[in-house]
């Protein structure tokens, strides 16, 4: 743990109410955010308010069992700090910077205050760049901004973790960057499973994992995000590397802040949230930025309470996001992985001035085709495909082939699916979509476009071509007779 040299300032516990501890100091009152230690460093407190000339109110970052009135508390004289340095890669830490992967503390690390200001405007990059993930449906329909923030929405079992691990793999392999995973309010089981999966996928070497687990006090869960950003800023500003920061779940950060606020006795705001919700979220989100040294690109899992998008937590989070990826359970059940919903997912980057006229027009056309196909599904279910007009049948053909083209084998699932992973460039993705929309692949069976990389991988033998052409001619002639 950091701050081995404990200061000489000593106080006395005067009240303990759950995670809230009031401490009296005879002199030298600690600063806001300073760390206090009790019972030989076993209990760690963070100063949240100065109540009077000699009294402070602190929130516990560890369980407070055994703490009682009259006990001695020592002030460290410094705030919470996180370990930084090259040797933290491939390791897993808690909020205090202690390794929780069973290994010893890495050598040669420095400690840095977790409370840092966002980069000033003069240091920020003014150009908007696309962060290419190598995943077709994301890059074409909901491109992520380099140095921006993307929200990932989805329930259990629809492929959130798989999508995140693939992005980590592609970040390390193609962008030569660093990935940091921050679990806020994660279950212990999820953290252990993710660590094991990352090791098996071979992406752990350029990755750091931090966890403020669900069973830990709210103060610990509230600060783990700041620790992760401090590490991310080190790699961006000192190592000049691009960083992919994955946060699961940003709602739990807000929830932890609400718990801390309630414990501190602050008056609740709208719907019971803390009055400082906007400030606390901005203090975290605004540190995620693109500067002249590098970029921190963040993908955040977002839980929407009761599917109410007007909830203050959701509203404040959306104001910071530049892209939204919505995972669909229906698409997952159909085997269309990644199960990103093309109509509900969107990005602020999809404008002609940023992605270019061609990409913008294609994205608009693809969404139009999917929307029309969505409207025709009910008619197909009731009357059958044969009852549609030629134009509508053509739309269905293209939409179904686009759906299958947007599926993709992942590197991180190769050991389970025995299919080799594919990284598809943006140009290859756009080329494939353009050719499908022109009808070039209407005579190809749908399965030939399923789970491939670039469009050139779609194969068709002579027998298939002949059969498809005969069927198409029959269809045209019968339509002409009608």
Short mmCIF file of N, CA and C in Angstrom, two decimals, residues 31-106:
data_model
loop_
_atom_site.label_atom_id
_atom_site.label_comp_id
_atom_site.label_asym_id
_atom_site.label_seq_id
_atom_site.Cartn_x
_atom_site.Cartn_y
_atom_site.Cartn_z
N UNK A 31 -6.51 17.77 5.23
CA UNK A 31 -7.17 18.36 4.07
C UNK A 31 -8.27 17.42 3.55
N UNK A 32 -9.17 17.98 2.75
CA UNK A 32 -10.19 17.16 2.07
C UNK A 32 -9.46 16.15 1.17
N UNK A 33 -9.95 14.91 1.14
CA UNK A 33 -9.40 13.79 0.38
C UNK A 33 -8.16 13.15 1.02
N UNK A 34 -7.66 13.69 2.14
CA UNK A 34 -6.51 13.05 2.80
C UNK A 34 -6.93 11.69 3.35
N UNK A 35 -5.96 10.78 3.37
CA UNK A 35 -6.21 9.42 3.87
C UNK A 35 -5.85 9.34 5.37
N UNK A 36 -6.71 8.68 6.13
CA UNK A 36 -6.48 8.44 7.56
C UNK A 36 -6.41 6.94 7.78
N UNK A 37 -5.57 6.53 8.76
CA UNK A 37 -5.44 5.12 9.08
C UNK A 37 -5.81 4.86 10.53
N UNK A 38 -6.48 3.73 10.76
CA UNK A 38 -6.82 3.32 12.13
C UNK A 38 -6.47 1.84 12.29
N UNK A 39 -6.30 1.42 13.54
CA UNK A 39 -5.95 0.03 13.90
C UNK A 39 -4.85 -0.53 13.01
N UNK A 40 -3.68 0.14 13.06
CA UNK A 40 -2.47 -0.31 12.32
C UNK A 40 -2.73 -0.48 10.83
N UNK A 41 -3.35 0.53 10.22
CA UNK A 41 -3.59 0.58 8.77
C UNK A 41 -4.62 -0.42 8.26
N UNK A 42 -5.26 -1.15 9.14
CA UNK A 42 -6.26 -2.12 8.70
C UNK A 42 -7.53 -1.43 8.23
N UNK A 43 -7.81 -0.27 8.82
CA UNK A 43 -8.99 0.51 8.41
C UNK A 43 -8.52 1.81 7.76
N UNK A 44 -8.99 2.04 6.55
CA UNK A 44 -8.57 3.22 5.78
C UNK A 44 -9.78 4.14 5.60
N UNK A 45 -9.58 5.42 5.91
CA UNK A 45 -10.65 6.42 5.80
C UNK A 45 -10.20 7.53 4.85
N UNK A 46 -11.18 8.17 4.19
CA UNK A 46 -10.87 9.33 3.35
C UNK A 46 -11.68 10.53 3.85
N UNK A 47 -11.00 11.64 4.09
CA UNK A 47 -11.66 12.84 4.60
C UNK A 47 -12.56 13.42 3.51
N UNK A 48 -13.86 13.59 3.83
CA UNK A 48 -14.82 14.12 2.86
C UNK A 48 -15.31 15.52 3.22
N UNK A 49 -15.22 15.88 4.52
CA UNK A 49 -15.71 17.20 4.94
C UNK A 49 -15.01 17.63 6.23
N UNK A 50 -14.77 18.95 6.34
CA UNK A 50 -14.26 19.53 7.60
C UNK A 50 -15.45 20.17 8.31
N UNK A 51 -15.85 19.55 9.43
CA UNK A 51 -17.08 19.97 10.12
C UNK A 51 -16.87 21.20 10.99
N UNK A 52 -15.69 21.34 11.57
CA UNK A 52 -15.40 22.48 12.44
C UNK A 52 -13.89 22.70 12.46
N UNK A 53 -13.45 23.54 13.38
CA UNK A 53 -12.02 23.88 13.44
C UNK A 53 -11.16 22.69 13.86
N UNK A 54 -11.78 21.68 14.50
CA UNK A 54 -10.98 20.54 14.94
C UNK A 54 -11.64 19.19 14.65
N UNK A 55 -12.65 19.17 13.76
CA UNK A 55 -13.37 17.91 13.50
C UNK A 55 -13.56 17.69 12.01
N UNK A 56 -13.33 16.45 11.56
CA UNK A 56 -13.53 16.08 10.16
C UNK A 56 -14.49 14.89 10.07
N UNK A 57 -15.15 14.78 8.92
CA UNK A 57 -16.00 13.61 8.66
C UNK A 57 -15.37 12.83 7.51
N UNK A 58 -15.14 11.55 7.76
CA UNK A 58 -14.48 10.70 6.76
C UNK A 58 -15.38 9.54 6.37
N UNK A 59 -15.13 9.01 5.19
CA UNK A 59 -15.86 7.84 4.69
C UNK A 59 -14.88 6.68 4.64
N UNK A 60 -15.30 5.51 5.06
CA UNK A 60 -14.41 4.35 5.11
C UNK A 60 -14.26 3.71 3.73
N UNK A 61 -13.02 3.39 3.37
CA UNK A 61 -12.75 2.68 2.12
C UNK A 61 -12.61 1.18 2.37
N UNK A 62 -12.62 0.80 3.65
CA UNK A 62 -12.55 -0.61 4.06
C UNK A 62 -13.67 -0.84 5.08
N UNK A 63 -14.02 -2.09 5.38
CA UNK A 63 -15.03 -2.34 6.42
C UNK A 63 -14.58 -1.76 7.77
N UNK A 64 -15.53 -1.28 8.57
CA UNK A 64 -15.20 -0.60 9.83
C UNK A 64 -15.39 -1.49 11.07
N UNK A 65 -15.47 -2.79 10.89
CA UNK A 65 -15.59 -3.68 12.04
C UNK A 65 -14.39 -3.50 12.98
N UNK A 66 -14.68 -3.35 14.24
CA UNK A 66 -13.60 -3.21 15.23
C UNK A 66 -13.28 -1.77 15.57
N UNK A 67 -13.82 -0.82 14.80
CA UNK A 67 -13.56 0.60 15.07
C UNK A 67 -14.53 1.08 16.17
N UNK A 68 -14.01 1.84 17.13
CA UNK A 68 -14.84 2.31 18.24
C UNK A 68 -14.42 3.72 18.65
N UNK A 69 -15.31 4.40 19.39
CA UNK A 69 -14.99 5.74 19.88
C UNK A 69 -13.76 5.70 20.78
N UNK A 70 -12.95 6.74 20.65
CA UNK A 70 -11.76 6.84 21.48
C UNK A 70 -10.52 6.24 20.85
N UNK A 71 -10.68 5.53 19.75
CA UNK A 71 -9.52 4.93 19.08
C UNK A 71 -8.68 5.99 18.39
N UNK A 72 -7.39 5.70 18.28
CA UNK A 72 -6.44 6.64 17.66
C UNK A 72 -6.47 6.50 16.14
N UNK A 73 -6.48 7.66 15.47
CA UNK A 73 -6.43 7.70 13.99
C UNK A 73 -5.23 8.54 13.57
N UNK A 74 -4.45 8.03 12.62
CA UNK A 74 -3.27 8.76 12.14
C UNK A 74 -3.52 9.30 10.74
N UNK A 75 -3.16 10.56 10.54
CA UNK A 75 -3.32 11.20 9.22
C UNK A 75 -2.08 10.95 8.38
N UNK A 76 -2.28 10.52 7.14
CA UNK A 76 -1.13 10.24 6.26
C UNK A 76 -0.55 11.51 5.67
N UNK A 77 -1.37 12.58 5.61
CA UNK A 77 -0.88 13.84 5.03
C UNK A 77 -0.94 13.88 3.52
N UNK A 78 -1.54 12.85 2.91
CA UNK A 78 -1.65 12.82 1.44
C UNK A 78 -2.92 12.07 1.03
N UNK A 79 -3.43 12.32 -0.18
CA UNK A 79 -4.64 11.65 -0.65
C UNK A 79 -4.36 10.23 -1.14
N UNK A 80 -5.44 9.55 -1.57
CA UNK A 80 -5.32 8.20 -2.14
C UNK A 80 -4.46 8.26 -3.40
N UNK A 81 -3.59 7.27 -3.57
CA UNK A 81 -2.70 7.24 -4.73
C UNK A 81 -2.78 5.89 -5.42
N UNK A 82 -2.45 5.88 -6.71
CA UNK A 82 -2.47 4.65 -7.52
C UNK A 82 -1.07 4.38 -8.04
N UNK A 83 -0.69 3.10 -8.19
CA UNK A 83 0.64 2.78 -8.72
C UNK A 83 0.70 3.03 -10.23
N UNK A 84 1.77 3.62 -10.71
CA UNK A 84 1.96 3.82 -12.15
C UNK A 84 3.35 3.34 -12.55
N UNK A 85 3.50 2.93 -13.78
CA UNK A 85 4.78 2.43 -14.27
C UNK A 85 4.54 1.29 -15.24
N UNK A 86 5.57 0.93 -16.00
CA UNK A 86 5.45 -0.12 -17.02
C UNK A 86 5.14 -1.48 -16.40
N UNK A 87 5.61 -1.69 -15.17
CA UNK A 87 5.47 -3.01 -14.55
C UNK A 87 4.06 -3.33 -14.04
N UNK A 88 3.13 -2.38 -14.14
CA UNK A 88 1.76 -2.69 -13.70
C UNK A 88 0.98 -3.45 -14.76
N UNK A 89 1.55 -3.54 -15.98
CA UNK A 89 0.88 -4.28 -17.05
C UNK A 89 0.74 -5.75 -16.71
N UNK A 90 -0.34 -6.34 -17.14
CA UNK A 90 -0.71 -7.75 -16.93
C UNK A 90 -1.05 -8.08 -15.48
N UNK A 91 -1.29 -7.03 -14.67
CA UNK A 91 -1.61 -7.25 -13.25
C UNK A 91 -3.04 -6.80 -12.93
N UNK A 92 -3.52 -7.23 -11.75
CA UNK A 92 -4.87 -6.89 -11.30
C UNK A 92 -4.76 -6.26 -9.92
N UNK A 93 -5.42 -5.10 -9.72
CA UNK A 93 -5.27 -4.31 -8.49
C UNK A 93 -6.62 -3.98 -7.86
N UNK A 94 -6.55 -3.62 -6.55
CA UNK A 94 -7.74 -3.08 -5.89
C UNK A 94 -7.60 -1.56 -5.80
N UNK A 95 -8.50 -0.90 -5.09
CA UNK A 95 -8.53 0.57 -5.04
C UNK A 95 -7.28 1.16 -4.39
N UNK A 96 -6.58 0.39 -3.53
CA UNK A 96 -5.38 0.89 -2.85
C UNK A 96 -4.10 0.61 -3.63
N UNK A 97 -4.23 -0.05 -4.80
CA UNK A 97 -3.05 -0.39 -5.57
C UNK A 97 -2.41 -1.69 -5.14
N UNK A 98 -3.11 -2.46 -4.30
CA UNK A 98 -2.59 -3.77 -3.89
C UNK A 98 -2.92 -4.82 -4.95
N UNK A 99 -1.96 -5.67 -5.33
CA UNK A 99 -2.25 -6.73 -6.30
C UNK A 99 -3.26 -7.72 -5.72
N UNK A 100 -4.25 -8.10 -6.52
CA UNK A 100 -5.25 -9.08 -6.05
C UNK A 100 -5.26 -10.30 -6.97
N UNK A 101 -4.13 -10.49 -7.70
CA UNK A 101 -4.03 -11.66 -8.58
C UNK A 101 -3.14 -12.74 -7.99
N UNK A 102 -2.77 -12.56 -6.71
CA UNK A 102 -1.95 -13.57 -6.04
C UNK A 102 -0.46 -13.32 -6.15
N UNK A 103 -0.06 -12.31 -6.93
CA UNK A 103 1.36 -12.01 -7.09
C UNK A 103 1.83 -10.93 -6.12
N UNK A 104 3.14 -10.68 -6.13
CA UNK A 104 3.71 -9.65 -5.26
C UNK A 104 3.62 -8.29 -5.92
N UNK A 105 3.88 -7.24 -5.14
CA UNK A 105 3.82 -5.87 -5.68
C UNK A 105 4.87 -5.69 -6.77
N UNK A 106 4.50 -5.21 -7.95
CA UNK A 106 5.49 -5.02 -9.02
C UNK A 106 6.58 -4.03 -8.61
#
